[in-house]
Short mmCIF file of C-alpha atoms in Angstrom, two decimals:
data_model
loop_
_atom_site.label_atom_id
_atom_site.label_comp_id
_atom_site.label_asym_id
_atom_site.label_seq_id
_atom_site.Cartn_x
_atom_site.Cartn_y
_atom_site.Cartn_z
CA GLU A 1 32.46 49.98 85.56
CA TYR A 2 30.46 52.61 87.37
CA ASP A 3 27.74 51.39 89.71
CA ALA A 4 25.90 54.63 89.02
CA THR A 5 26.32 57.83 87.02
CA VAL A 6 25.54 61.29 88.36
CA GLU A 7 24.85 63.99 85.78
CA THR A 8 23.81 67.62 86.06
CA THR A 9 20.42 68.26 84.47
CA ASP A 10 20.35 70.35 81.30
CA ASP A 11 18.78 73.28 83.15
CA ARG A 12 21.42 73.09 85.94
CA GLN A 13 18.63 72.80 88.50
CA GLY A 14 19.81 69.50 89.97
CA VAL A 15 21.20 66.09 89.13
CA GLY A 16 20.01 62.76 87.82
CA ILE A 17 21.43 59.46 89.12
CA SER A 18 21.08 56.23 87.11
CA GLY A 19 22.49 52.75 87.53
CA ASP A 20 22.44 49.82 89.93
CA PRO A 21 19.24 50.17 92.01
CA GLU A 22 20.90 49.66 95.38
CA THR A 23 23.70 52.12 94.58
CA VAL A 24 21.33 54.74 93.18
CA SER A 25 19.13 54.49 96.25
CA HIS A 26 22.11 54.85 98.59
CA VAL A 27 23.65 57.81 96.74
CA ALA A 28 20.30 59.57 96.33
CA ARG A 29 19.54 59.31 100.05
CA ARG A 30 22.94 60.76 100.91
CA VAL A 31 22.58 63.65 98.48
CA ALA A 32 18.99 64.29 99.59
CA ASP A 33 20.35 65.21 103.02
CA THR A 34 22.38 68.09 101.56
CA ALA A 35 20.14 70.88 102.92
CA ILE A 36 16.61 71.80 103.91
CA ASP A 37 15.60 72.67 100.33
CA THR A 38 16.94 69.55 98.60
CA PHE A 39 14.14 67.53 97.00
CA HIS A 40 14.41 63.90 95.91
CA TRP A 41 12.20 61.77 93.66
CA GLU A 42 12.50 58.27 92.22
CA ASP A 43 11.72 58.03 88.51
CA PRO A 44 8.87 55.57 87.84
CA ALA A 45 10.31 55.01 84.35
CA PRO A 46 14.07 54.75 84.92
CA ARG A 47 16.79 54.65 82.28
CA GLY A 48 16.91 51.29 80.51
CA ALA A 49 13.42 50.18 81.59
CA LEU A 50 11.44 48.23 78.98
CA PHE A 51 7.70 48.64 78.55
CA ASP A 52 4.88 47.35 76.42
CA GLY A 53 3.30 50.74 75.91
CA VAL A 54 0.22 52.09 74.19
CA VAL A 55 0.25 55.13 71.91
CA SER A 56 -1.94 57.79 73.52
CA ASP A 57 -1.28 60.62 71.05
CA THR A 58 0.65 61.37 67.87
CA LEU A 59 2.48 64.63 67.29
CA GLY A 60 4.36 66.07 64.35
CA SER A 61 7.62 64.21 64.94
CA GLY A 62 6.65 61.30 67.14
CA ALA A 63 4.20 59.60 69.45
CA VAL A 64 3.31 59.97 73.12
CA VAL A 65 3.39 56.49 74.66
CA ASP A 66 1.52 55.56 77.85
CA LEU A 67 3.78 53.30 79.95
CA GLY A 68 1.06 52.31 82.42
CA ASP A 69 0.98 51.53 86.15
CA ASP A 70 1.60 55.16 87.13
CA ARG A 71 4.82 55.03 85.10
CA GLY A 72 3.87 58.13 83.17
CA LYS A 73 4.33 58.77 79.47
CA GLY A 74 7.30 59.08 77.16
CA PHE A 75 8.04 60.40 73.69
CA LEU A 76 8.91 58.03 70.84
CA PRO A 77 10.28 59.76 67.70
CA PHE A 78 8.89 58.35 64.47
CA ARG A 79 12.46 57.90 63.24
CA ALA A 80 13.03 55.38 66.05
CA ILE A 81 10.43 52.90 64.77
CA ASP A 82 10.23 51.12 61.42
CA ARG A 83 6.44 51.07 61.11
CA ARG A 84 3.55 53.49 61.19
CA ILE A 85 1.88 53.89 64.57
CA ASP A 86 -1.38 55.59 65.54
CA ASP A 87 -3.41 56.19 68.67
CA GLY A 88 -4.15 52.94 70.49
CA ASP A 89 -1.33 50.94 68.91
CA HIS A 90 0.83 48.75 71.15
CA VAL A 91 4.59 49.27 70.97
CA ARG A 92 7.52 47.88 72.92
CA VAL A 93 9.83 50.68 74.01
CA GLN A 94 12.83 51.34 76.21
CA VAL A 95 13.63 54.51 78.15
CA HIS A 96 16.82 55.86 76.58
CA ASP A 97 17.01 59.36 78.05
CA PRO A 98 14.83 60.04 81.10
CA GLU A 99 13.76 63.60 81.93
CA PRO A 100 13.47 65.07 85.43
CA PRO A 101 9.92 65.45 86.78
CA TRP A 102 10.12 69.25 86.59
CA SER A 103 11.05 69.22 82.89
CA ARG A 104 8.55 70.29 80.26
CA ASP A 105 9.85 67.49 78.02
CA ARG A 106 8.91 63.83 78.21
CA SER A 107 11.47 61.07 78.61
CA LEU A 108 12.92 59.94 75.28
CA LEU A 109 11.99 56.41 74.24
CA GLY A 110 13.44 54.07 71.63
CA THR A 111 12.60 50.67 70.17
CA ASP A 112 16.18 49.40 70.08
CA VAL A 113 17.15 47.60 73.29
CA GLN A 114 20.33 48.68 75.06
CA VAL A 115 22.30 48.08 78.24
CA PHE A 116 23.82 51.36 79.42
CA GLY A 117 27.24 51.54 81.02
CA GLY A 118 30.03 53.97 81.77
CA VAL A 119 32.73 51.73 80.30
CA ALA A 120 30.85 49.09 78.29
CA SER A 121 27.37 49.26 76.76
CA LEU A 122 25.49 46.60 74.79
CA SER A 123 22.96 46.85 71.97
CA LYS A 124 20.58 44.04 71.05
CA GLY A 125 20.40 43.06 67.40
CA VAL A 126 23.82 44.53 66.62
CA ASN A 127 26.48 41.96 65.76
CA GLU A 128 29.59 44.14 66.03
CA VAL A 129 32.00 45.85 68.37
CA VAL A 130 32.33 49.63 68.25
CA ALA A 131 34.35 51.99 70.40
CA SER A 132 34.20 55.63 71.39
CA ALA A 133 37.80 56.84 71.36
CA PRO A 134 39.74 59.93 70.27
CA ASP A 135 41.26 58.33 67.14
CA ASP A 136 40.92 55.37 64.77
CA ALA A 137 43.91 53.52 66.22
CA SER A 138 42.44 53.61 69.72
CA ARG A 139 39.06 52.46 68.41
CA ARG A 140 40.61 49.49 66.59
CA GLU A 141 42.65 48.54 69.65
CA LEU A 142 39.59 48.57 71.90
CA ALA A 143 37.65 46.47 69.41
CA ARG A 144 40.46 43.87 69.21
CA THR A 145 40.77 43.79 73.00
CA THR A 146 37.21 42.48 73.27
CA GLU A 147 38.31 39.12 71.82
CA MET A 148 40.93 38.78 74.56
CA LEU A 149 38.49 39.14 77.44
CA PRO A 150 37.18 35.99 79.18
CA THR A 151 33.58 37.25 79.29
CA ASP A 152 31.44 35.99 76.41
CA VAL A 153 28.91 38.36 74.88
CA PRO A 154 25.45 36.78 74.37
CA ASP A 155 24.25 36.12 70.84
CA GLU A 156 22.55 39.05 69.11
CA TRP A 157 24.21 41.61 71.35
CA GLY A 158 26.87 44.04 70.16
CA VAL A 159 29.45 45.80 72.34
CA ARG A 160 30.08 49.52 72.50
CA TRP A 161 33.13 50.65 74.43
CA GLU A 162 32.58 54.11 75.90
CA TYR A 163 35.26 56.80 76.21
CA ALA A 164 36.14 55.68 79.76
CA ALA A 165 37.30 52.33 78.35
CA ALA A 166 40.40 53.97 76.87
CA ASP A 167 41.84 54.42 80.38
CA ALA A 168 40.66 51.08 81.80
CA THR A 169 42.84 48.03 82.45
CA LEU A 170 41.95 44.65 80.97
CA ASP A 171 40.55 43.52 84.31
CA GLU A 172 38.43 46.65 84.56
CA MET A 173 37.18 46.22 81.00
CA ASN A 174 36.26 42.61 81.67
CA ALA A 175 34.44 43.53 84.88
CA ALA A 176 32.49 46.21 83.03
CA LEU A 177 31.61 43.82 80.20
CA SER A 178 30.59 41.13 82.68
CA ALA A 179 28.24 43.54 84.49
CA ALA A 180 26.69 44.61 81.18
CA VAL A 181 26.24 40.99 80.08
CA GLU A 182 24.48 40.18 83.35
CA ARG A 183 21.94 42.93 82.73
CA ALA A 184 21.55 41.82 79.11
CA GLU A 185 20.74 38.28 80.26
CA THR A 186 18.14 39.69 82.65
CA ILE A 187 16.54 41.55 79.75
CA ASP A 188 16.66 38.48 77.49
CA GLY A 189 14.91 36.48 80.21
CA ALA A 190 12.16 39.07 80.53
CA LEU A 191 11.71 39.29 76.75
CA ALA A 192 11.39 35.51 76.55
CA GLU A 193 8.33 35.60 78.81
CA GLU A 194 5.90 36.53 76.07
CA THR A 195 2.40 37.25 77.37
CA ASP A 196 -0.75 38.63 75.85
CA VAL A 197 -1.36 42.11 77.18
CA ASP A 198 -4.38 44.37 76.81
CA GLY A 199 -2.74 47.47 78.25
CA PRO A 200 0.62 48.93 79.14
CA ARG A 201 2.97 46.89 81.31
CA THR A 202 6.54 46.86 82.59
CA VAL A 203 8.70 44.22 80.89
CA ALA A 204 11.98 44.82 82.75
CA ALA A 205 13.63 47.55 84.82
CA PRO A 206 17.27 46.59 85.40
CA GLU A 207 18.24 50.09 86.57
CA GLU A 208 16.94 52.82 88.81
CA THR A 209 16.90 56.57 88.19
CA ALA A 210 16.59 59.25 90.86
CA TRP A 211 16.32 63.01 90.56
CA LEU A 212 17.43 65.70 92.99
CA TRP A 213 16.43 69.37 92.91
CA PHE A 214 18.85 71.75 94.60
CA GLY A 215 17.45 74.91 96.13
CA ARG A 216 19.54 77.95 96.99
CA GLU A 217 20.54 76.71 100.44
CA SER A 218 21.50 73.35 98.95
CA ARG A 219 23.87 75.05 96.54
CA PHE A 220 25.67 76.88 99.35
CA GLU A 221 25.97 73.65 101.33
CA LEU A 222 27.50 72.00 98.26
CA ASP A 223 29.97 74.90 98.17
CA GLU A 224 31.13 73.98 101.67
CA THR A 225 31.67 70.35 100.68
CA ARG A 226 33.58 71.34 97.55
CA ARG A 227 35.68 73.83 99.50
CA GLU A 228 37.14 70.96 101.53
CA VAL A 229 39.01 69.74 98.46
CA THR A 230 39.52 72.73 96.15
CA THR A 231 39.27 76.51 95.80
CA THR A 232 35.58 77.44 95.80
CA LEU A 233 34.07 80.86 95.22
CA PRO A 234 31.20 81.67 97.63
CA GLY A 235 28.06 81.02 95.61
CA HIS A 236 29.95 78.67 93.25
CA HIS A 237 26.98 76.37 92.58
CA ARG A 238 24.40 79.17 92.68
CA ILE A 239 26.26 81.26 90.09
CA LYS A 240 27.01 78.29 87.82
CA ALA A 241 23.30 77.45 87.78
CA ALA A 242 22.60 80.69 85.89
CA ASP A 243 24.01 79.71 82.47
CA SER A 244 27.15 78.48 80.73
CA SER A 245 28.81 81.90 80.62
CA ALA A 246 28.36 82.29 84.37
CA SER A 247 29.86 78.85 84.85
CA THR A 248 32.90 79.84 82.80
CA ALA A 249 33.30 83.04 84.81
CA VAL A 250 33.33 81.08 88.09
CA ASP A 251 36.01 78.73 86.76
CA PHE A 252 38.10 81.71 85.68
CA ALA A 253 37.83 83.45 89.07
CA GLU A 254 38.75 80.31 90.98
CA ASP A 255 41.69 79.63 88.70
CA LEU A 256 42.84 83.24 88.99
CA TYR A 257 42.88 83.31 92.77
CA GLY A 258 44.02 79.72 93.29
CA ASP A 259 44.26 78.97 96.98
CA SER A 260 43.82 82.61 98.05
CA GLU A 261 40.25 82.15 99.23
CA GLU A 262 40.59 85.15 101.52
CA ALA A 263 40.12 87.17 98.32
CA PHE A 264 36.52 85.98 98.29
CA ASP A 265 34.14 87.82 100.63
CA GLY A 266 30.70 86.25 100.33
CA MET A 267 28.70 85.57 97.20
CA PRO A 268 28.99 88.50 94.75
CA THR A 269 25.21 88.85 94.36
CA GLY A 270 25.34 92.28 92.75
CA ALA A 271 28.05 91.33 90.27
CA THR A 272 26.25 88.10 89.40
CA LEU A 273 22.91 89.77 88.68
CA ARG A 274 24.51 92.72 86.88
CA GLY A 275 26.64 90.43 84.75
CA PHE A 276 24.12 87.75 83.86
CA GLY A 277 20.73 89.34 84.49
CA PRO A 278 17.90 89.73 84.56
CA ASP A 279 18.04 93.43 83.72
CA ALA A 280 15.37 96.11 83.85
CA ASP A 281 12.82 95.68 81.02
CA ASP A 282 13.85 92.05 80.48
CA GLU A 283 11.09 89.46 80.43
CA VAL A 284 11.30 86.56 82.87
CA PHE A 285 9.22 83.48 83.55
CA ILE A 286 8.09 82.62 87.07
CA ASP A 287 9.00 78.94 87.41
CA HIS A 288 6.73 77.56 90.12
CA GLY A 289 8.14 74.27 91.38
CA LYS A 290 5.98 71.84 93.35
CA PRO A 291 7.15 69.45 96.09
CA ASP A 292 5.96 66.44 94.05
CA GLY A 293 8.50 67.26 91.32
CA ARG A 294 6.37 69.14 88.84
CA CYS A 295 7.26 72.65 87.70
CA PHE A 296 5.15 75.02 85.65
CA SER A 297 5.24 78.67 84.71
CA LEU A 298 2.95 81.21 86.34
CA GLY A 299 3.47 83.34 83.28
CA LYS A 300 5.94 85.81 81.87
CA GLY A 301 6.41 89.33 83.13
CA ALA A 302 8.57 92.38 82.55
CA VAL A 303 11.20 93.45 85.06
CA ALA A 304 9.82 96.85 86.09
CA GLU A 305 12.48 97.59 88.71
CA ALA A 306 15.90 96.05 89.28
CA ASP A 307 18.31 96.48 92.18
CA PRO A 308 21.05 93.89 91.54
CA GLU A 309 23.15 94.90 94.53
CA ALA A 310 20.28 94.19 96.93
CA GLY A 311 18.99 91.26 94.87
CA LYS A 312 15.57 92.92 94.56
CA TYR A 313 13.41 92.75 91.44
CA THR A 314 9.86 93.83 90.67
CA VAL A 315 8.03 91.96 87.92
CA ARG A 316 4.89 93.30 86.25
CA ARG A 317 2.36 91.06 84.52
CA GLU A 318 -0.89 91.92 82.81
CA MET A 319 -3.77 89.47 83.21
CA GLY A 320 -5.06 88.11 79.92
CA SER A 321 -8.05 86.14 81.20
CA SER A 322 -10.95 86.50 83.61
CA GLY A 323 -11.84 84.45 86.67
CA THR A 324 -11.27 84.69 90.42
CA TYR A 325 -8.06 85.32 92.35
CA ASP A 326 -7.23 82.15 94.26
CA ALA A 327 -7.98 82.40 98.02
CA ILE A 328 -8.49 86.18 97.77
CA GLY A 329 -11.90 85.77 96.16
CA THR A 330 -11.98 88.98 94.10
CA ASP A 331 -12.79 88.98 90.40
CA ARG A 332 -9.92 88.70 87.93
CA GLU A 333 -10.50 90.72 84.77
CA ARG A 334 -8.60 91.20 81.56
CA GLY A 335 -6.27 94.16 81.94
CA ASP A 336 -5.66 93.64 85.66
CA VAL A 337 -2.05 94.06 86.70
CA ALA A 338 0.00 91.80 89.00
CA ILE A 339 3.01 93.40 90.68
CA THR A 340 5.34 90.79 92.19
CA LYS A 341 8.36 91.68 94.31
CA PHE A 342 11.18 89.13 94.46
CA ARG A 343 14.30 89.15 96.57
CA GLU A 344 17.13 86.67 96.09
CA GLY A 345 17.25 84.21 98.98
CA ARG A 346 13.96 85.16 100.62
CA TRP A 347 11.50 82.47 101.72
CA TRP A 348 8.44 84.30 100.42
CA TYR A 349 7.30 86.83 97.86
CA PRO A 350 4.20 89.06 97.57
CA THR A 351 2.01 89.69 94.54
CA ALA A 352 -0.33 92.69 94.61
CA TYR A 353 -3.26 92.58 92.19
CA ARG A 354 -4.79 95.79 90.87
CA SER A 355 -7.42 96.69 88.31
CA ALA A 356 -6.49 98.63 85.18
CA ASP A 357 -7.41 101.87 86.96
CA GLY A 358 -5.34 101.06 90.05
CA GLU A 359 -7.98 99.70 92.43
CA SER A 360 -6.60 97.05 94.84
CA LYS A 361 -7.85 93.51 94.36
CA GLY A 362 -5.78 92.02 97.18
CA THR A 363 -2.32 90.67 97.89
CA TYR A 364 -1.16 87.05 97.78
CA VAL A 365 2.04 86.09 99.63
CA ASN A 366 3.56 82.82 98.46
CA VAL A 367 5.71 80.90 100.96
CA CYS A 368 8.45 79.02 99.13
CA THR A 369 12.04 77.82 99.20
CA PRO A 370 14.58 80.66 98.90
CA VAL A 371 13.99 82.55 95.66
CA GLU A 372 16.67 82.35 92.95
CA LEU A 373 16.89 84.99 90.22
CA PHE A 374 18.19 83.59 86.94
CA PRO A 375 18.71 85.37 83.59
CA ARG A 376 15.44 84.13 82.09
CA SER A 377 13.41 83.01 85.09
CA VAL A 378 12.67 83.31 88.78
CA ARG A 379 12.72 79.89 90.42
CA TYR A 380 11.67 78.30 93.72
CA VAL A 381 9.56 75.44 95.11
CA ASP A 382 6.12 76.34 96.44
CA LEU A 383 5.55 75.12 100.03
CA HIS A 384 1.73 75.14 99.81
CA VAL A 385 0.93 77.33 102.82
CA ASP A 386 0.32 80.97 101.84
CA VAL A 387 -1.07 84.20 103.27
CA VAL A 388 -3.60 86.53 101.61
CA LYS A 389 -4.72 90.07 102.35
CA ARG A 390 -8.06 91.07 100.88
CA PRO A 391 -9.04 94.58 99.77
CA ASP A 392 -11.08 95.06 102.96
CA GLY A 393 -7.94 94.48 105.06
CA THR A 394 -8.72 90.97 106.31
CA VAL A 395 -5.72 88.63 106.47
CA GLU A 396 -5.93 84.85 106.20
CA ARG A 397 -3.40 82.04 106.18
CA VAL A 398 -4.43 79.36 103.67
CA ASP A 399 -3.61 75.83 102.50
CA ASP A 400 -2.11 74.48 105.73
CA ASP A 401 -3.95 71.25 104.93
CA GLU A 402 -2.02 70.91 101.65
CA LEU A 403 1.27 71.35 103.51
CA ASP A 404 0.26 68.69 106.03
CA ALA A 405 -0.68 66.32 103.20
CA ALA A 406 2.69 66.89 101.48
CA VAL A 407 4.49 65.96 104.70
CA GLU A 408 2.37 62.83 105.04
CA THR A 409 3.19 61.69 101.48
CA GLY A 410 6.91 62.38 102.01
CA HIS A 411 7.18 65.21 99.49
CA ILE A 412 8.18 67.71 102.19
CA SER A 413 10.31 66.96 105.25
CA GLU A 414 9.02 67.87 108.70
CA GLU A 415 11.94 70.28 109.07
CA LEU A 416 11.02 72.11 105.87
CA ALA A 417 7.34 72.13 106.82
CA GLU A 418 8.14 73.76 110.16
CA LYS A 419 10.17 76.40 108.36
CA ALA A 420 7.24 77.08 106.02
CA ARG A 421 4.81 77.39 108.94
CA SER A 422 7.18 79.75 110.74
CA VAL A 423 7.55 81.97 107.67
CA ALA A 424 3.78 81.99 107.12
CA ALA A 425 3.17 82.96 110.75
CA SER A 426 5.63 85.86 110.48
CA VAL A 427 4.08 87.11 107.24
CA GLU A 428 0.57 86.83 108.68
CA LYS A 429 1.62 88.86 111.73
CA VAL A 430 3.15 91.63 109.63
CA LEU A 431 0.17 91.86 107.25
CA SER A 432 -2.27 91.99 110.18
CA LYS A 433 -0.73 95.17 111.61
#
């Protein structure tokens, strides 16, 4: 049985690690040291955790459930519960499919209780043995094998053999079943401790889940590690992060050249951006990651200029609301235009704001982890400290206090903070000339 599973996130931005708490913690710490722009967060509502939650909102297909104690909220589909629920109702739920902190989706909850495993899983209230296998004969064989194992399954728990069980020995299957049974007994013990609760509470958390965000430099460091054991195209992880077709293209190139890595001469930035975009006139989102794990869009803009070979793109956005430009202080009006210039791999990017008739309203330079240009979005993690240039020519470095606070809370390493300060100082010097 696996002590922990490591899976690439759906958006290819990073990985999630779930399993034995000690193992997850150890692996996550090791992976977090990959590079300067690797970010690591522990999930307050890990896979398999049980909660007595409170419904905070109902949507078209399910309910938003408050898990309490800074555990966040999850989504419970109506199909997963056999009764009607409304705002304020109490419901016991388990985290079945956690989402990374930067995801726009909430973690998926269920009311059926499970023990998750790579070889053997258990489901409470299911009195049967099922198996995931390529054919009926293999499924029947795995089901019969369960009766031969010395480990007894607790009452009211059913066994599910996962695909990995097909290649496991009897000893390995028994060890996996034993580990799953141990976690099931822990859950049964927690469920037996019935208490009256007024608000959300944690019932049991037998596993831990951690999330890691890989920036551009992290991906190239992962290339170096992979290259020690197999043919690896420069930019392997960066290119694969674009989309599934890019991933397939990387596999093809590596298979084509085999061990002839001398055929590779640096990451093919131009070919990557030409082949997978974005292209001129495409629309892209600006995905603004935060060091605490959140990620939100600054809006969608049109690619006004594209130079794939140099990795340079200009994105134009039109302001749809009024207000004030942050830190610059000038008025934001409907019809204003924001011109943002991105360059793949650069630690900063400028946005120039202009009125509809072309009058300057100032420039905001965001200091961030190296920019990555993907087919449908531009992505990075904001490092708090920024530099602004106002229409009258004054230049100011802002939000150093937010960077200091992020270091103090552990969201940004001291090494990364020093890099951000250095970049901000260089930008400030150039803008002041």
